[in-house]
């Protein structure tokens, strides 16, 4: 089973991809996670990618495409996978189509997670992280007991650079201009299904599974 998850920042792609990956026993391939790992390990790719990621911009196609192509060749991806956050541009989608041809893959499903932009911006810009233990809070839905201090270790909370409202707005701008054209691209190929991602994690997951089961079994 080959699945592609497309959606704006904060739509819950990662959360849903993790659940789907476990349910169907296929690896989750998240280019954002792979890039963050490269940054953490200070590799050549990581050093190049960091500046783009911090600004909320896309990492250049050539870098992401070669990283993904390498990952698809790994053994665990031979029976299926869920791509989370790739492709994000038409050039990436074209490269993926070529790769699929080479791998003799003709059946895959693209799932678009659709959300209300202003709700997401409010929710994402309220996220805070403990500077010591990394615990995640949300000032709107899961605030700390004491203002700006971690409940568990009393260390100050901070806001990730890519959670700042200006950065989130930039990421949405990038999504709307570079990634949203893929909705049309895959609709024309008859590969796209859209799921509303404004509900709870369970509700969204149920809707995704219904779409997958219909596409692959029904
Ligand atoms: P994500 O965790 O998927 O939101 O990705 C975090 C950041 O990694 C994005 O804002 C981009 O800078 C970069 N990134 C992840 N996937 C891609 C991709 N397919 N193409 C270009 N940049 C990407």
mmCIF file of C-alpha atoms and ligand atoms in Angstrom:
data_model
loop_
_atom_site.group_PDB
_atom_site.id
_atom_site.type_symbol
_atom_site.label_atom_id
_atom_site.label_comp_id
_atom_site.label_asym_id
_atom_site.label_seq_id
_atom_site.Cartn_x
_atom_site.Cartn_y
_atom_site.Cartn_z
ATOM 1 C CA UNK A 1 0.000 0.000 0.000
ATOM 2 C CA UNK A 2 1.408 3.384 -1.008
ATOM 3 C CA UNK A 3 -0.047 6.513 0.529
ATOM 4 C CA UNK A 4 0.817 10.197 0.241
ATOM 5 C CA UNK A 5 -0.408 12.665 2.877
ATOM 6 C CA UNK A 6 -0.682 16.294 1.845
ATOM 7 C CA UNK A 7 -1.820 19.161 4.042
ATOM 8 C CA UNK A 8 -0.825 22.557 5.440
ATOM 9 C CA UNK A 9 1.325 22.972 8.560
ATOM 10 C CA UNK A 10 -0.511 21.845 11.676
ATOM 11 C CA UNK A 11 -3.099 19.726 9.860
ATOM 12 C CA UNK A 12 -1.907 16.702 11.844
ATOM 13 C CA UNK A 13 -0.091 14.886 9.016
ATOM 14 C CA UNK A 14 2.545 13.466 11.337
ATOM 15 C CA UNK A 15 0.058 12.285 13.962
ATOM 16 C CA UNK A 16 -2.152 10.616 11.379
ATOM 17 C CA UNK A 17 0.762 9.116 9.434
ATOM 18 C CA UNK A 18 2.052 7.495 12.638
ATOM 19 C CA UNK A 19 -1.329 5.874 13.366
ATOM 20 C CA UNK A 20 -1.763 4.689 9.768
ATOM 21 C CA UNK A 21 1.790 3.352 9.629
ATOM 22 C CA UNK A 22 1.147 1.181 12.708
ATOM 23 C CA UNK A 23 -2.286 0.025 11.572
ATOM 24 C CA UNK A 24 -1.152 -1.151 8.129
ATOM 25 C CA UNK A 25 2.420 -2.119 9.030
ATOM 26 C CA UNK A 26 4.045 0.229 6.520
ATOM 27 C CA UNK A 27 6.876 2.680 7.282
ATOM 28 C CA UNK A 28 6.137 6.366 7.752
ATOM 29 C CA UNK A 29 8.486 8.414 5.625
ATOM 30 C CA UNK A 30 8.416 12.018 6.821
ATOM 31 C CA UNK A 31 10.787 14.321 4.977
ATOM 32 C CA UNK A 32 10.463 16.950 7.763
ATOM 33 C CA UNK A 33 11.638 14.412 10.379
ATOM 34 C CA UNK A 34 14.442 13.215 8.102
ATOM 35 C CA UNK A 35 15.621 16.783 7.550
ATOM 36 C CA UNK A 36 15.466 17.590 11.300
ATOM 37 C CA UNK A 37 17.618 14.515 11.929
ATOM 38 C CA UNK A 38 20.163 15.754 9.333
ATOM 39 C CA UNK A 39 20.201 19.167 11.053
ATOM 40 C CA UNK A 40 20.694 17.551 14.469
ATOM 41 C CA UNK A 41 23.604 15.474 13.141
ATOM 42 C CA UNK A 42 25.076 18.552 11.439
ATOM 43 C CA UNK A 43 25.495 16.714 8.132
ATOM 44 C CA UNK A 44 26.232 18.604 4.926
ATOM 45 C CA UNK A 45 22.564 18.278 3.913
ATOM 46 C CA UNK A 46 21.450 19.384 7.395
ATOM 47 C CA UNK A 47 23.626 22.499 7.280
ATOM 48 C CA UNK A 48 22.184 23.436 3.892
ATOM 49 C CA UNK A 49 18.578 22.723 4.933
ATOM 50 C CA UNK A 50 18.571 24.516 8.302
ATOM 51 C CA UNK A 51 18.391 28.088 7.028
ATOM 52 C CA UNK A 52 15.346 27.314 4.872
ATOM 53 C CA UNK A 53 13.590 25.378 7.637
ATOM 54 C CA UNK A 54 14.087 28.117 10.242
ATOM 55 C CA UNK A 55 12.473 30.644 7.913
ATOM 56 C CA UNK A 56 9.525 28.373 7.089
ATOM 57 C CA UNK A 57 10.670 28.036 3.475
ATOM 58 C CA UNK A 58 10.949 24.842 1.471
ATOM 59 C CA UNK A 59 14.306 23.137 1.218
ATOM 60 C CA UNK A 60 15.364 23.091 -2.477
ATOM 61 C CA UNK A 61 13.790 20.297 -4.531
ATOM 62 C CA UNK A 62 17.070 18.698 -5.606
ATOM 63 C CA UNK A 63 18.160 18.111 -1.992
ATOM 64 C CA UNK A 64 14.837 16.687 -0.816
ATOM 65 C CA UNK A 65 14.290 14.541 -3.917
ATOM 66 C CA UNK A 66 17.649 12.784 -3.678
ATOM 67 C CA UNK A 67 17.165 12.209 0.071
ATOM 68 C CA UNK A 68 13.722 10.685 -0.560
ATOM 69 C CA UNK A 69 14.847 8.542 -3.494
ATOM 70 C CA UNK A 70 17.528 7.017 -1.314
ATOM 71 C CA UNK A 71 14.975 6.308 1.425
ATOM 72 C CA UNK A 72 12.540 4.602 -0.981
ATOM 73 C CA UNK A 73 15.260 2.128 -1.938
ATOM 74 C CA UNK A 74 15.535 0.822 1.619
ATOM 75 C CA UNK A 75 14.181 -2.656 2.202
ATOM 76 C CA UNK A 76 11.356 -1.743 4.577
ATOM 77 C CA UNK A 77 9.798 0.442 1.867
ATOM 78 C CA UNK A 78 9.561 -2.336 -0.696
ATOM 79 C CA UNK A 79 6.015 -3.433 0.224
ATOM 80 C CA UNK A 80 4.539 -0.022 0.888
ATOM 81 C CA UNK A 81 4.889 3.254 2.791
ATOM 82 C CA UNK A 82 3.140 6.403 3.831
ATOM 83 C CA UNK A 83 4.812 9.593 2.656
ATOM 84 C CA UNK A 84 4.237 12.448 5.092
ATOM 85 C CA UNK A 85 5.121 15.891 3.768
ATOM 86 C CA UNK A 86 6.392 14.797 0.354
ATOM 87 C CA UNK A 87 5.804 15.845 -2.402
ATOM 88 C CA UNK A 88 5.450 19.536 -1.635
ATOM 89 C CA UNK A 89 6.017 20.954 -5.130
ATOM 90 C CA UNK A 90 5.045 19.939 -8.655
ATOM 91 C CA UNK A 91 8.727 19.225 -9.404
ATOM 92 C CA UNK A 92 8.801 16.779 -6.470
ATOM 93 C CA UNK A 93 5.562 15.146 -7.670
ATOM 94 C CA UNK A 94 7.040 14.732 -11.169
ATOM 95 C CA UNK A 95 10.211 13.193 -9.721
ATOM 96 C CA UNK A 96 8.089 10.848 -7.614
ATOM 97 C CA UNK A 97 6.068 9.804 -10.664
ATOM 98 C CA UNK A 98 9.326 8.905 -12.455
ATOM 99 C CA UNK A 99 10.522 6.965 -9.429
ATOM 100 C CA UNK A 100 7.217 5.079 -9.183
ATOM 101 C CA UNK A 101 7.479 4.156 -12.864
ATOM 102 C CA UNK A 102 10.976 2.820 -12.287
ATOM 103 C CA UNK A 103 9.719 0.824 -9.273
ATOM 104 C CA UNK A 104 6.668 -0.462 -11.230
ATOM 105 C CA UNK A 105 4.260 1.152 -8.796
ATOM 106 C CA UNK A 106 1.015 2.098 -10.485
ATOM 107 C CA UNK A 107 -1.381 2.183 -7.571
ATOM 108 C CA UNK A 108 -1.138 4.808 -4.864
ATOM 109 C CA UNK A 109 -3.512 7.119 -3.046
ATOM 110 C CA UNK A 110 -3.079 10.789 -2.189
ATOM 111 C CA UNK A 111 -4.956 12.010 0.884
ATOM 112 C CA UNK A 112 -5.400 15.737 1.372
ATOM 113 C CA UNK A 113 -5.984 16.911 4.943
ATOM 114 C CA UNK A 114 -8.059 20.084 4.735
ATOM 115 C CA UNK A 115 -8.171 22.574 7.614
ATOM 116 C CA UNK A 116 -9.344 26.048 8.532
ATOM 117 C CA UNK A 117 -6.238 28.221 8.247
ATOM 118 C CA UNK A 118 -7.006 30.765 11.013
ATOM 119 C CA UNK A 119 -7.829 28.005 13.563
ATOM 120 C CA UNK A 120 -4.530 26.302 12.874
ATOM 121 C CA UNK A 121 -2.540 29.528 13.145
ATOM 122 C CA UNK A 122 -4.128 30.199 16.557
ATOM 123 C CA UNK A 123 -3.428 26.651 17.759
ATOM 124 C CA UNK A 124 0.149 26.385 16.459
ATOM 125 C CA UNK A 125 1.281 29.771 17.698
ATOM 126 C CA UNK A 126 0.088 28.807 21.223
ATOM 127 C CA UNK A 127 2.472 25.837 21.392
ATOM 128 C CA UNK A 128 5.273 26.076 23.986
ATOM 129 C CA UNK A 129 8.092 23.674 24.801
ATOM 130 C CA UNK A 130 9.974 23.177 28.077
ATOM 131 C CA UNK A 131 13.584 24.332 27.680
ATOM 132 C CA UNK A 132 14.770 21.503 29.915
ATOM 133 C CA UNK A 133 12.693 18.312 29.445
ATOM 134 C CA UNK A 134 11.058 19.117 26.095
ATOM 135 C CA UNK A 135 7.476 18.639 27.349
ATOM 136 C CA UNK A 136 4.975 20.237 24.984
ATOM 137 C CA UNK A 137 2.222 22.611 26.171
ATOM 138 C CA UNK A 138 -0.476 24.567 24.421
ATOM 139 C CA UNK A 139 -1.463 27.900 25.992
ATOM 140 C CA UNK A 140 -5.037 27.400 24.701
ATOM 141 C CA UNK A 141 -5.677 23.704 25.289
ATOM 142 C CA UNK A 142 -2.988 22.431 27.700
ATOM 143 C CA UNK A 143 -1.478 25.424 29.544
ATOM 144 C CA UNK A 144 1.132 24.987 32.294
ATOM 145 C CA UNK A 145 -0.104 25.471 35.892
ATOM 146 C CA UNK A 146 2.232 28.451 36.384
ATOM 147 C CA UNK A 147 2.697 30.996 33.586
ATOM 148 C CA UNK A 148 5.545 30.077 31.262
ATOM 149 C CA UNK A 149 7.066 27.476 33.606
ATOM 150 C CA UNK A 150 7.150 23.679 33.140
ATOM 151 C CA UNK A 151 4.869 21.743 35.551
ATOM 152 C CA UNK A 152 7.398 18.898 35.795
ATOM 153 C CA UNK A 153 10.777 20.614 36.117
ATOM 154 C CA UNK A 154 10.085 24.321 36.725
ATOM 155 C CA UNK A 155 12.264 25.335 33.752
ATOM 156 C CA UNK A 156 11.083 28.195 31.511
ATOM 157 C CA UNK A 157 9.021 27.389 28.411
ATOM 158 C CA UNK A 158 9.972 28.673 24.987
ATOM 159 C CA UNK A 159 8.428 28.946 21.542
ATOM 160 C CA UNK A 160 10.059 27.077 18.639
ATOM 161 C CA UNK A 161 11.183 29.392 15.840
ATOM 162 C CA UNK A 162 8.912 27.667 13.350
ATOM 163 C CA UNK A 163 5.905 28.081 15.717
ATOM 164 C CA UNK A 164 6.122 31.894 15.728
ATOM 165 C CA UNK A 165 3.000 33.367 14.157
ATOM 166 C CA UNK A 166 4.981 35.157 11.446
ATOM 167 C CA UNK A 167 6.759 31.902 10.520
ATOM 168 C CA UNK A 168 3.497 29.937 10.506
ATOM 169 C CA UNK A 169 1.943 32.537 8.222
ATOM 170 C CA UNK A 170 4.992 32.224 5.962
ATOM 171 C CA UNK A 171 4.621 28.407 5.939
ATOM 172 C CA UNK A 172 0.964 28.769 4.948
ATOM 173 C CA UNK A 173 1.944 31.182 2.197
ATOM 174 C CA UNK A 174 4.480 28.643 0.942
ATOM 175 C CA UNK A 175 1.883 25.858 1.182
ATOM 176 C CA UNK A 176 -0.711 27.841 -0.767
ATOM 177 C CA UNK A 177 1.669 28.834 -3.531
ATOM 178 C CA UNK A 178 3.929 25.754 -3.869
ATOM 179 C CA UNK A 179 2.023 22.752 -2.496
ATOM 180 C CA UNK A 180 -1.671 23.527 -3.080
ATOM 181 C CA UNK A 181 -1.228 23.153 -6.896
ATOM 182 C CA UNK A 182 -0.690 19.442 -6.181
ATOM 183 C CA UNK A 183 -4.369 19.165 -5.250
ATOM 184 C CA UNK A 184 -5.283 19.911 -8.860
ATOM 185 C CA UNK A 185 -2.369 17.827 -10.148
ATOM 186 C CA UNK A 186 -3.550 14.664 -8.373
ATOM 187 C CA UNK A 187 -7.271 15.378 -8.839
ATOM 188 C CA UNK A 188 -6.684 15.363 -12.607
ATOM 189 C CA UNK A 189 -4.964 11.996 -12.290
ATOM 190 C CA UNK A 190 -7.931 10.683 -10.256
ATOM 191 C CA UNK A 191 -5.655 9.868 -7.315
ATOM 192 C CA UNK A 192 -6.833 12.389 -4.704
ATOM 193 C CA UNK A 193 -9.225 12.044 -1.780
ATOM 194 C CA UNK A 194 -9.905 14.920 0.614
ATOM 195 C CA UNK A 195 -10.576 14.479 4.323
ATOM 196 C CA UNK A 196 -11.612 17.277 6.704
ATOM 197 C CA UNK A 197 -8.944 17.640 9.385
ATOM 198 C CA UNK A 198 -10.820 20.035 11.679
ATOM 199 C CA UNK A 199 -12.117 17.305 14.057
ATOM 200 C CA UNK A 200 -10.487 15.210 16.787
ATOM 201 C CA UNK A 201 -7.542 12.887 16.056
ATOM 202 C CA UNK A 202 -9.918 9.877 16.253
ATOM 203 C CA UNK A 203 -12.515 11.429 13.931
ATOM 204 C CA UNK A 204 -9.915 12.377 11.352
ATOM 205 C CA UNK A 205 -8.344 8.947 11.581
ATOM 206 C CA UNK A 206 -11.671 7.191 11.030
ATOM 207 C CA UNK A 207 -12.294 9.289 7.925
ATOM 208 C CA UNK A 208 -8.815 8.510 6.559
ATOM 209 C CA UNK A 209 -9.192 4.775 7.145
ATOM 210 C CA UNK A 210 -12.574 4.766 5.404
ATOM 211 C CA UNK A 211 -10.981 6.418 2.358
ATOM 212 C CA UNK A 212 -8.036 3.960 2.357
ATOM 213 C CA UNK A 213 -10.202 0.879 2.740
ATOM 214 C CA UNK A 214 -12.464 2.009 -0.079
ATOM 215 C CA UNK A 215 -9.521 2.713 -2.385
ATOM 216 C CA UNK A 216 -7.636 -0.503 -1.705
ATOM 217 C CA UNK A 217 -10.351 -2.994 -0.809
ATOM 218 C CA UNK A 218 -13.628 -1.678 -2.061
HETATM 219 P P1 LIG B 1 7.351 19.379 8.332
HETATM 220 O O1 LIG B 1 7.801 18.727 9.591
HETATM 221 O O2 LIG B 1 6.825 18.387 7.324
HETATM 222 O O3 LIG B 1 6.392 20.522 8.566
HETATM 223 O O4 LIG B 1 8.645 20.019 7.655
HETATM 224 C C1 LIG B 1 9.428 20.980 8.318
HETATM 225 C C2 LIG B 1 10.246 21.765 7.312
HETATM 226 O O5 LIG B 1 11.119 20.881 6.593
HETATM 227 C C3 LIG B 1 9.439 22.471 6.241
HETATM 228 O O6 LIG B 1 8.964 23.731 6.669
HETATM 229 C C4 LIG B 1 10.476 22.593 5.124
HETATM 230 O O7 LIG B 1 11.398 23.628 5.394
HETATM 231 C C5 LIG B 1 11.227 21.282 5.235
HETATM 232 N N1 LIG B 1 10.615 20.220 4.383
HETATM 233 C C6 LIG B 1 10.014 19.065 4.787
HETATM 234 N N2 LIG B 1 9.595 18.334 3.745
HETATM 235 C C7 LIG B 1 9.935 19.042 2.631
HETATM 236 C C8 LIG B 1 9.760 18.828 1.233
HETATM 237 N N3 LIG B 1 9.119 17.736 0.747
HETATM 238 N N4 LIG B 1 10.257 19.774 0.391
HETATM 239 C C9 LIG B 1 10.899 20.856 0.844
HETATM 240 N N5 LIG B 1 11.073 21.143 2.146
HETATM 241 C C10 LIG B 1 10.607 20.236 3.040
#
